[in-house]
Short mmCIF file of C-alpha atoms and ligand atoms in Angstrom, two decimals:
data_model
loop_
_atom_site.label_atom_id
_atom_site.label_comp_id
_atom_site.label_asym_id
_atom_site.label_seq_id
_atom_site.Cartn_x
_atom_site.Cartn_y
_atom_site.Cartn_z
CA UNK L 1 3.56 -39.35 -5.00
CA UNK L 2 6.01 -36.94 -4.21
CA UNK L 3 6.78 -34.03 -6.68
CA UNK L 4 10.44 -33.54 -6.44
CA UNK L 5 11.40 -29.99 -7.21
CA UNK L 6 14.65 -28.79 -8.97
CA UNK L 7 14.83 -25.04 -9.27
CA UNK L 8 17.05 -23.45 -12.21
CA UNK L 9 20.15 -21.25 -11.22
CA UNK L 10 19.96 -18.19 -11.10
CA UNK L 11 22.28 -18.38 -14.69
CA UNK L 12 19.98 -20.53 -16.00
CA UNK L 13 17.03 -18.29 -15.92
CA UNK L 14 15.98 -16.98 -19.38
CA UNK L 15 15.07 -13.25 -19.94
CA UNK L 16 11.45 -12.81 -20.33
CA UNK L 17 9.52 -11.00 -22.86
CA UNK L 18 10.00 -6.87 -22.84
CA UNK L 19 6.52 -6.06 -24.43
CA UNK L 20 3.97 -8.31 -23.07
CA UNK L 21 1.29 -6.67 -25.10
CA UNK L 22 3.36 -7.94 -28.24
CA UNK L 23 3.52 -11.28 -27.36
CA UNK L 24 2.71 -13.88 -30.41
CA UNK L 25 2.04 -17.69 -30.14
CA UNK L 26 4.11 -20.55 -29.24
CA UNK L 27 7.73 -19.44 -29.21
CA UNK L 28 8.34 -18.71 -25.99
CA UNK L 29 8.87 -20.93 -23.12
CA UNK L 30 9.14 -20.57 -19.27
CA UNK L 31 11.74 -21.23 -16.63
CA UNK L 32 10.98 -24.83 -15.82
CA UNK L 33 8.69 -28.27 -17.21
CA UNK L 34 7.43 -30.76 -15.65
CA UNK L 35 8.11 -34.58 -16.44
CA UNK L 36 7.09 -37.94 -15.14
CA UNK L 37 8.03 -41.26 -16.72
CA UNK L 38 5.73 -44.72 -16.82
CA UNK L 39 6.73 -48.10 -17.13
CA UNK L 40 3.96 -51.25 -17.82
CA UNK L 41 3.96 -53.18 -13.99
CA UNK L 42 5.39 -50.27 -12.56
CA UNK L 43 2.81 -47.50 -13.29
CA UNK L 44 3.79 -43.65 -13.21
CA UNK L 45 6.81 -42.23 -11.12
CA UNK L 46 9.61 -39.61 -10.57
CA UNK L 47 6.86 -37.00 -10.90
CA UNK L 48 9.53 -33.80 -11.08
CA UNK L 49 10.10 -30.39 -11.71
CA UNK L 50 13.13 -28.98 -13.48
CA UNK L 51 14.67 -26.64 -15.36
CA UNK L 52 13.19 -26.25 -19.09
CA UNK L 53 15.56 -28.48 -21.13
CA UNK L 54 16.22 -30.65 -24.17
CA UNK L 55 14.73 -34.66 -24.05
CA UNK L 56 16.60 -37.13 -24.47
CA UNK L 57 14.96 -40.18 -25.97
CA UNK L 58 16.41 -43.30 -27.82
CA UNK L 59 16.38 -42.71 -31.46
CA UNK L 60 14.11 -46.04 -31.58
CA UNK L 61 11.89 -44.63 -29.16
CA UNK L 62 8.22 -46.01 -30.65
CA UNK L 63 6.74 -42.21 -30.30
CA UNK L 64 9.44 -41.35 -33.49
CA UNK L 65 8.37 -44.22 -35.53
CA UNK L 66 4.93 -45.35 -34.75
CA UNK L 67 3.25 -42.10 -34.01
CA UNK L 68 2.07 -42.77 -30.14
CA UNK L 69 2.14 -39.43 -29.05
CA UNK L 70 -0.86 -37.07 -27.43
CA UNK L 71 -1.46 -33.34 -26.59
CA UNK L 72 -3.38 -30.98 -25.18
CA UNK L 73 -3.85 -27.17 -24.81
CA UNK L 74 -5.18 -24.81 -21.96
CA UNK L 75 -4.24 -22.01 -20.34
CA UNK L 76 -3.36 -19.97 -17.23
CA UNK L 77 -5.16 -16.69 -16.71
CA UNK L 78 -3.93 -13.82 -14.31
CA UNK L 79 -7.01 -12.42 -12.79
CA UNK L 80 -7.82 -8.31 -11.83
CA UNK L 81 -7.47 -9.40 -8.39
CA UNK L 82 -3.60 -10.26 -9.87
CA UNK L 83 -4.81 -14.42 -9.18
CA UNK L 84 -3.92 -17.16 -11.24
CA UNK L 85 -7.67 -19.14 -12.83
CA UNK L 86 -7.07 -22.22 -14.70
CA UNK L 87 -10.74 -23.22 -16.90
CA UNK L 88 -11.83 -26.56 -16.96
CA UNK L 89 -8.41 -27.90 -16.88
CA UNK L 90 -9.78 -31.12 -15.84
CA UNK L 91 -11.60 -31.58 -18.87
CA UNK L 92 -8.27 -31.24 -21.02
CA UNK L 93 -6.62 -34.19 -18.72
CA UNK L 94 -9.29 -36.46 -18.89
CA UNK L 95 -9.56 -35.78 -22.69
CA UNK L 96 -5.69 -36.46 -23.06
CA UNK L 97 -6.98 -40.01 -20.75
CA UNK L 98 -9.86 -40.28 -23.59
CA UNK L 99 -7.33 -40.33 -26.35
CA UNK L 100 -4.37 -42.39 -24.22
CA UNK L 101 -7.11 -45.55 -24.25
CA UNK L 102 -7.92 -44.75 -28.24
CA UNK L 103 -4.11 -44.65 -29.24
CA UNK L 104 -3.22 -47.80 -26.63
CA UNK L 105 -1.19 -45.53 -24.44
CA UNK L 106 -1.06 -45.21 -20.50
CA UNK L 107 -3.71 -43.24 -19.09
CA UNK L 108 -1.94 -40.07 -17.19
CA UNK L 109 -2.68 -40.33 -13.27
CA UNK L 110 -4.54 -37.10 -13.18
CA UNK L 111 -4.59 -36.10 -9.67
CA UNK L 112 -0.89 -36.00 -10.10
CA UNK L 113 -0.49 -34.11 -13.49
CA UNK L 114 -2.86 -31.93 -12.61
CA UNK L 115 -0.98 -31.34 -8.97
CA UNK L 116 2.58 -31.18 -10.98
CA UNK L 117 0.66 -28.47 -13.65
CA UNK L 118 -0.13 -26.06 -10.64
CA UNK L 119 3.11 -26.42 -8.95
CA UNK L 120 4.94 -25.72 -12.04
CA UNK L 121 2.78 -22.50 -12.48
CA UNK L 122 3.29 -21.14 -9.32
CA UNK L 123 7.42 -21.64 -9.94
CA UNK L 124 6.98 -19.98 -13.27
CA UNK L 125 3.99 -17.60 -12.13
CA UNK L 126 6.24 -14.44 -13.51
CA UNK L 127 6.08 -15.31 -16.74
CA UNK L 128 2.25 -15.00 -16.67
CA UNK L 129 1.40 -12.00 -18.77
CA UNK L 130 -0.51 -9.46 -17.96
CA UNK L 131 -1.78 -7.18 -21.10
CA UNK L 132 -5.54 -7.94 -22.30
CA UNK L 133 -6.17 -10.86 -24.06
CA UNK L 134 -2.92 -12.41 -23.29
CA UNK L 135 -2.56 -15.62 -20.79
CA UNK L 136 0.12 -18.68 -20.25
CA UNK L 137 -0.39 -21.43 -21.99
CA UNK L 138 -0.14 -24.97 -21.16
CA UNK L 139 1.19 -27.62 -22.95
CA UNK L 140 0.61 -31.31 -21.34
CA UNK L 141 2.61 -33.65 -23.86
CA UNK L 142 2.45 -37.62 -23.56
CA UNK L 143 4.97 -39.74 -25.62
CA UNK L 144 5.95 -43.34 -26.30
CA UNK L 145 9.61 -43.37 -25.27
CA UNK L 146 10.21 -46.98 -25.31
CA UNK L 147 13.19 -48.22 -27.53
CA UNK L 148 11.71 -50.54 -29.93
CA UNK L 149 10.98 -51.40 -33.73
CA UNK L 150 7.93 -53.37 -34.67
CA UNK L 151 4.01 -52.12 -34.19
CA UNK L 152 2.16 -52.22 -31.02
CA UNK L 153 2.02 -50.54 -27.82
CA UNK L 154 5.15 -49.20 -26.26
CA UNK L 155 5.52 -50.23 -22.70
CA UNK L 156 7.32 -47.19 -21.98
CA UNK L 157 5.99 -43.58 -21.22
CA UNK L 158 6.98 -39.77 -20.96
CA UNK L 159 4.42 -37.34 -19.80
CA UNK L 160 5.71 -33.75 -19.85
CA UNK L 161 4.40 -30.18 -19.49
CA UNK L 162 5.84 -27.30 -20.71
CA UNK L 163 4.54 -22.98 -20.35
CA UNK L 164 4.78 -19.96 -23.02
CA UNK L 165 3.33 -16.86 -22.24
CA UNK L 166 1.00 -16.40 -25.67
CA UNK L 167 -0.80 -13.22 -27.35
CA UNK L 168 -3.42 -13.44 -29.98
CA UNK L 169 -3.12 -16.87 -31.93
CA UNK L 170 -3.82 -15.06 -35.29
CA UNK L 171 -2.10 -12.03 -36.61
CA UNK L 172 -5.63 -10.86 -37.34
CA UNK L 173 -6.37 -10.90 -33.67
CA UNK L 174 -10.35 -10.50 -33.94
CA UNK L 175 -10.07 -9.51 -37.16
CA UNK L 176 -12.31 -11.93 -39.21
CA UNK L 177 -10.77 -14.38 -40.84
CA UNK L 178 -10.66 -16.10 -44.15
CA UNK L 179 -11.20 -19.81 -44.73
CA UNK L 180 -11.02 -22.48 -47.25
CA UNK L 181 -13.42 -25.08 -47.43
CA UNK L 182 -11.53 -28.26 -48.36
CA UNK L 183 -12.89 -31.09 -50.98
CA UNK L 184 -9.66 -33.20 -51.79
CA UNK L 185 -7.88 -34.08 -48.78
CA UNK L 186 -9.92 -35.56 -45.40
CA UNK L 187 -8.75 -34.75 -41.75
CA UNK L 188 -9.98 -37.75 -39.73
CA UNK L 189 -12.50 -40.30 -40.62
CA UNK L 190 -15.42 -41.94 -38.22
CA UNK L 191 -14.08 -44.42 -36.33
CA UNK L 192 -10.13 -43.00 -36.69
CA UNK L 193 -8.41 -40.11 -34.13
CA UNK L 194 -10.12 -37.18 -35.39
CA UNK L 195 -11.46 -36.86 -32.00
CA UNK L 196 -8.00 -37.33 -30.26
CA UNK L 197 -5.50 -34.93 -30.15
CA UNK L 198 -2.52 -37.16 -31.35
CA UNK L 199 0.06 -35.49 -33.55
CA UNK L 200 -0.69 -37.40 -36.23
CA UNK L 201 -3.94 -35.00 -36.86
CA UNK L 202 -2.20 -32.08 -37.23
CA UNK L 203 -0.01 -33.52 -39.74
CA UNK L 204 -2.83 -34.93 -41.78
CA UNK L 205 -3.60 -31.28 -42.37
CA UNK L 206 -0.81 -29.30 -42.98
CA UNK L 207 -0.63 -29.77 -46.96
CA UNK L 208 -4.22 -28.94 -47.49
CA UNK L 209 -3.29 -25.42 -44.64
CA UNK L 210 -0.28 -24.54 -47.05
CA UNK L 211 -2.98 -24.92 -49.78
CA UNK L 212 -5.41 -22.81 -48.22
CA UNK L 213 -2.49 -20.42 -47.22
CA UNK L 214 -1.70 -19.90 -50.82
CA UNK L 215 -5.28 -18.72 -51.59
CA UNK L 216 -5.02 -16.24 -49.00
CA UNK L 217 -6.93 -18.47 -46.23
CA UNK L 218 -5.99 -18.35 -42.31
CA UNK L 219 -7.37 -21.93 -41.96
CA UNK L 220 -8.84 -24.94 -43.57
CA UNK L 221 -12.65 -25.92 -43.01
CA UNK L 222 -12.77 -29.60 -43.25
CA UNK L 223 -15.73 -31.70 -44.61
CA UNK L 224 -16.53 -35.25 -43.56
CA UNK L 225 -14.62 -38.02 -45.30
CA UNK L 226 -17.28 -40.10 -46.73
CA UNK L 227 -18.65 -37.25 -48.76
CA UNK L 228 -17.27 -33.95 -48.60
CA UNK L 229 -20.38 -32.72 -48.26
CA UNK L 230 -21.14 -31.53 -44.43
CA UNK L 231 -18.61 -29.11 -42.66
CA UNK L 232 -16.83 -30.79 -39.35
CA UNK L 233 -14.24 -28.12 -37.89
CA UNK L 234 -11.34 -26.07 -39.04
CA UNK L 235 -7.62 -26.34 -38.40
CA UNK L 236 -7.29 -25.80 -34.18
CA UNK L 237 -11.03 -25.18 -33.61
CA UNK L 238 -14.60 -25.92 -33.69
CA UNK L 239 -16.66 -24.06 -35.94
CA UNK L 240 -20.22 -22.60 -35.44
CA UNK L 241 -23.01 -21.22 -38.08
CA UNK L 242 -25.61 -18.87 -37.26
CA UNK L 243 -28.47 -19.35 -40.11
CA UNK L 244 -31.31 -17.26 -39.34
CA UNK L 245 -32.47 -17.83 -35.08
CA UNK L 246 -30.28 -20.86 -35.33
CA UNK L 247 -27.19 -21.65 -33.96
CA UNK L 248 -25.25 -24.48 -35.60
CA UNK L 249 -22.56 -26.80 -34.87
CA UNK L 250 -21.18 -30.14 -36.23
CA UNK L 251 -22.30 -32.77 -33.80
CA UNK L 252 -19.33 -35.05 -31.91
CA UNK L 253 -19.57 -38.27 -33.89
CA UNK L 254 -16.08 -39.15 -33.64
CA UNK L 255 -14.36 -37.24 -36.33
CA UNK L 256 -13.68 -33.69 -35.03
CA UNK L 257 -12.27 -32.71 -31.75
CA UNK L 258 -14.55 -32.14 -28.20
CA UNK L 259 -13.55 -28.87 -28.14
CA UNK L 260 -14.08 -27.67 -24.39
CA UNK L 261 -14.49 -24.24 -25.98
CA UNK L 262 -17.25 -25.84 -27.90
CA UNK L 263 -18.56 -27.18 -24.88
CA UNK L 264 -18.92 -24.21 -23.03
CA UNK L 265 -20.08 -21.83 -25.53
CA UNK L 266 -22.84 -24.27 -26.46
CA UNK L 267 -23.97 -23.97 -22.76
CA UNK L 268 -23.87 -20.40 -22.82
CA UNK L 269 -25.45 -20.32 -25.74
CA UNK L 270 -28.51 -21.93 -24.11
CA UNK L 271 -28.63 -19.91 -21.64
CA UNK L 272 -29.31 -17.32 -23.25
CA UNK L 273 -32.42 -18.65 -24.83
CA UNK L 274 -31.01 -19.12 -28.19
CA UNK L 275 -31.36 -22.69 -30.28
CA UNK L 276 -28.33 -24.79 -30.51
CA UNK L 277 -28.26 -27.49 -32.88
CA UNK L 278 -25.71 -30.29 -32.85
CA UNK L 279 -26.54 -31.38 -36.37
CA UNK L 280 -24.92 -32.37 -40.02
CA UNK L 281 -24.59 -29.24 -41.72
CA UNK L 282 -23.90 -29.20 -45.63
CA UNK L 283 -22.03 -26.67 -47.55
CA UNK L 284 -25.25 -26.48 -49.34
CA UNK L 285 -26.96 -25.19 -46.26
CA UNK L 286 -24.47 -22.80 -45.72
CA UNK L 287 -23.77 -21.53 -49.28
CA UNK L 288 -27.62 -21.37 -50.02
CA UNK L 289 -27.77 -19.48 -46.64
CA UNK L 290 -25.26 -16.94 -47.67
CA UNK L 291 -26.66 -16.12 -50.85
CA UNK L 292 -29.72 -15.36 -49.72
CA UNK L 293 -28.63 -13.69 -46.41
CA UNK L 294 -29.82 -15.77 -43.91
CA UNK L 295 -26.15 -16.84 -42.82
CA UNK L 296 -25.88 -14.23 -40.02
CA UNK L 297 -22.14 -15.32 -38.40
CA UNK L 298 -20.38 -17.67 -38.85
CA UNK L 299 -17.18 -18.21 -35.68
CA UNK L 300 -14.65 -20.84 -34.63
CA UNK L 301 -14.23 -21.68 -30.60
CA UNK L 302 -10.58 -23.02 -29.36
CA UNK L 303 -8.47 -22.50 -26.61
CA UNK L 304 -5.46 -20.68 -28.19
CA UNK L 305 -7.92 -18.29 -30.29
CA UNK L 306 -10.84 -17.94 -27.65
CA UNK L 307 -13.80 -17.09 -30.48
CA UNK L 308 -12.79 -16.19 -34.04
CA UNK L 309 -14.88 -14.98 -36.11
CA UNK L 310 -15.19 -16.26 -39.88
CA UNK L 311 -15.59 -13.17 -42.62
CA UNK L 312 -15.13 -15.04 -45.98
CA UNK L 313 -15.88 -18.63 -46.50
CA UNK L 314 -13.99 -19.82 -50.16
CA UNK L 315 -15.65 -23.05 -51.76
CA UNK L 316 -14.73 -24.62 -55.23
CA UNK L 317 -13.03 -20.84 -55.80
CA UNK L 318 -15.98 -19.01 -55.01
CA UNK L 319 -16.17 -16.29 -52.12
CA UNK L 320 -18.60 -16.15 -49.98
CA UNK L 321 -18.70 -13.39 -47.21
CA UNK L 322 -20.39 -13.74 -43.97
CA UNK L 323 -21.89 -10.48 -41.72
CA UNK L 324 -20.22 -8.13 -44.05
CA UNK L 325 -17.14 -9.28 -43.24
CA UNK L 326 -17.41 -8.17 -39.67
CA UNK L 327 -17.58 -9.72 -36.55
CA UNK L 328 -21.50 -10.57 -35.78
CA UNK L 329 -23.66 -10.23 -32.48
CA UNK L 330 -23.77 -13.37 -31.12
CA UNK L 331 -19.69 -13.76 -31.72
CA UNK L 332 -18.74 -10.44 -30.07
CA UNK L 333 -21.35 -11.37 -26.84
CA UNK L 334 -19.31 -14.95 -26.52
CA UNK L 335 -16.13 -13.42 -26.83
CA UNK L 336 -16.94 -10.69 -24.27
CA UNK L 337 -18.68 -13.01 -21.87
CA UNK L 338 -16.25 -16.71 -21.80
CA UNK L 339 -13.29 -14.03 -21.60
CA UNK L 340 -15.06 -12.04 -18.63
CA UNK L 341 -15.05 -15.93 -16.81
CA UNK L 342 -11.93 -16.98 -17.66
CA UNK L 343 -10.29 -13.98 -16.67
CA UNK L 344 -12.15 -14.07 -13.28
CA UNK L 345 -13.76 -10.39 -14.54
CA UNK L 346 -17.33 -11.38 -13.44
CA UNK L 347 -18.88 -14.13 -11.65
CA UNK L 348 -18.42 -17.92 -13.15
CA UNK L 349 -21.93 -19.56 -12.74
CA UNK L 350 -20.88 -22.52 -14.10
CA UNK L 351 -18.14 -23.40 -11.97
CA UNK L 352 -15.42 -23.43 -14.57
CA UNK L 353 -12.75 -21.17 -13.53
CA UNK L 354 -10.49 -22.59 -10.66
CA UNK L 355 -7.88 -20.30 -8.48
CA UNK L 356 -4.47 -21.88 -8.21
CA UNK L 357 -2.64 -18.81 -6.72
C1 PLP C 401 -8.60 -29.81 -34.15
C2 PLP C 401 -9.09 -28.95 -33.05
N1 PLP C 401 -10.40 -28.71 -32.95
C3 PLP C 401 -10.91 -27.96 -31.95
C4 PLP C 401 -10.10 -27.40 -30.99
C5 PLP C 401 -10.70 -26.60 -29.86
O1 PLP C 401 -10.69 -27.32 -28.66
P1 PLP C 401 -10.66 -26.58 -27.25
O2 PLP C 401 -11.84 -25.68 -27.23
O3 PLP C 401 -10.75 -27.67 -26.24
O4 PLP C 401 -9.38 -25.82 -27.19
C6 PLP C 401 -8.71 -27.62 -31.06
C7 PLP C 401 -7.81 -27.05 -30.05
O5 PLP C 401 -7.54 -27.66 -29.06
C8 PLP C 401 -8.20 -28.43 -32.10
O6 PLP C 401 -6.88 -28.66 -32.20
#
């Protein structure tokens, strides 16, 4: 399939950030998108390029009223060597593909978004920042556009992808950050979308963030919602303890997202002789841990924040602080190291990092 390309005026071009070293998160968007459309019997077509601009969909389109609608999140990196490395951005597409089948939507034809993704970086390759720690980010969107009331699956697709060159995710940067453990509401069950990334997710949480927010948390840590009891991830990313020589994560039972972060720090991890565990993990565990010292770090993984560390963990009111507040050992090595690969600063031995330009 051809990938028709329609450049913006020159009139139409935005201005672009002065202070690329000031950049923040999600505000900012690029030049151009790219869109293609599906249709049941007809499969995907009019993959395009074109000027960044406002959708038009029927105001019955099923995506508004029936919540069909998948995302995902990855990012462009701008190399020493001034190229442009994409990391793992196949996983995010076949993810995206995971959750399409889970929410009844059309699986994306991947070859093509990911060929429309690269093209549509190269147009808007300017915009790519260039300060430490910043990168482009990538937003592949796939909606239900189809104009119809009643529940099942719409017939009718819009895949889309839009840029934003992004700083640090959190004003605290690698400052560690603050987090509420939550007991009243649930993010995703076993057996629902927790493992998706559907839209739907993200508004399950926001009431219990604005709670958190209140008592002076960045982010929610979410229990499992059977009995409140074991820690699955926070708000945008997967969450790692370090109790003594062991490193621990929630395992992927369906509830809490595959992070590819996750993925490749657990790897990493490995390699460098330490235990991983992909195992239920109590707040028990973790608060009996901390009193008695043995919780070492404590760190979330994600693609917008790289590797946060955690410095306070607050639990039915009670504060409990991790490494002295500081960022530990095994967080600052990650950090150092996954940026290092995805910034094409040292060799990738896992074959992760891709050139596009
Ligand atoms: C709920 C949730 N968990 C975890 C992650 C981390 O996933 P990844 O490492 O693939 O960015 C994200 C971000 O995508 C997320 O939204």
């Amino acid at each position: 399939m051809e990938i028709m390309v329609t450049p913006s005026r020159e009139d139409q071009l935005k201005e672009k950030p002065e202070d690329d070293s000031r950049l923040g998160f999600g505000d900012i968007f690029t030049d151009h998108m790219f869109l293609m459309d599906y249709q049941t019997g007809r499969g995907w077509f009019n993959p395009r390029i074109e000027p960044y601009h406002h959708l038009a969909i029927d105001p019955a389109a099923m995506a508004l009223h029936y919540g069909q609608e998948l995302f995902e999140g990855l990012k462009a990196y701008r190399g020493p060597d001034n190229g442009i490395y994409l990391f793992r951005a196949r996983d995010n597409f076949e993810r995206l593909n995971k959750g399409a089948r889970r929410l009844a939507m059309a699986e994306v034809d991947i070859g093509v978004a990911m060929e429309g993704m690269k093209k549509l970086i190269l147009l808007d390759q300017e915009w790519i920042p260039r300060s430490p720690g910043t990168s482009l980010y990538i937003r592949p969107t796939l909606i239900a556009t189809e104009a119809h009331l009643g529940v099942r699956p719409a017939h009718e697709y819009l895949f889309f992808i839009i840029l934003g060159p992004v700083g640090a995710y959190y004003k605290e940067g690698l400052n560690p950050v603050k987090i509420c453990a939550e007991d009243q509401y649930v993010r995703a069950a076993v057996g629902g979308t927790g493992n998706t990334k559907s839209a739907g997710n993200y508004a399950a949480s926001l009431l219990a963030a604005e709670k958190a927010y209140k008592k002076g948390c960045t982010q929610v840590l979410w229990l499992d919602a059977r009995e409140r009891k074991y820690v699955e991830e926070v708000g945008t990313m997967n969450m790692f303890f370090v109790i003594e020589d062991e490193v621990i994560t929630a395992p992927l039972t369906g509830s809490i997202l595959p992070g590819i972060t996750r993925d490749s720090v657990i790897r990493m991890i490995k390699d460098w002789g330490i235990k991983v565990s992909e195992r239920a993990l109590s707040m028990d565990e973790i608060i009996a841990a901390a009193k008695d010292g043995r919780l070492r770090e404590a760190f979330g993984t994600g693609t917008a924040t790289v590797i946060s560390p955690v410095g306070q963990i607050l639990y039915k009111d009670e504060e409990y602080v991790v490494a002295g507040g500081e960022m530990g050992e095994i967080s600052q090595r990650l950090y150092r190291e996954i940026m290092a690969i995805q910034y094409a600063r040292k060799e990738d031995p896992y074959g992760w990092i891709e050139r596009i330009g």
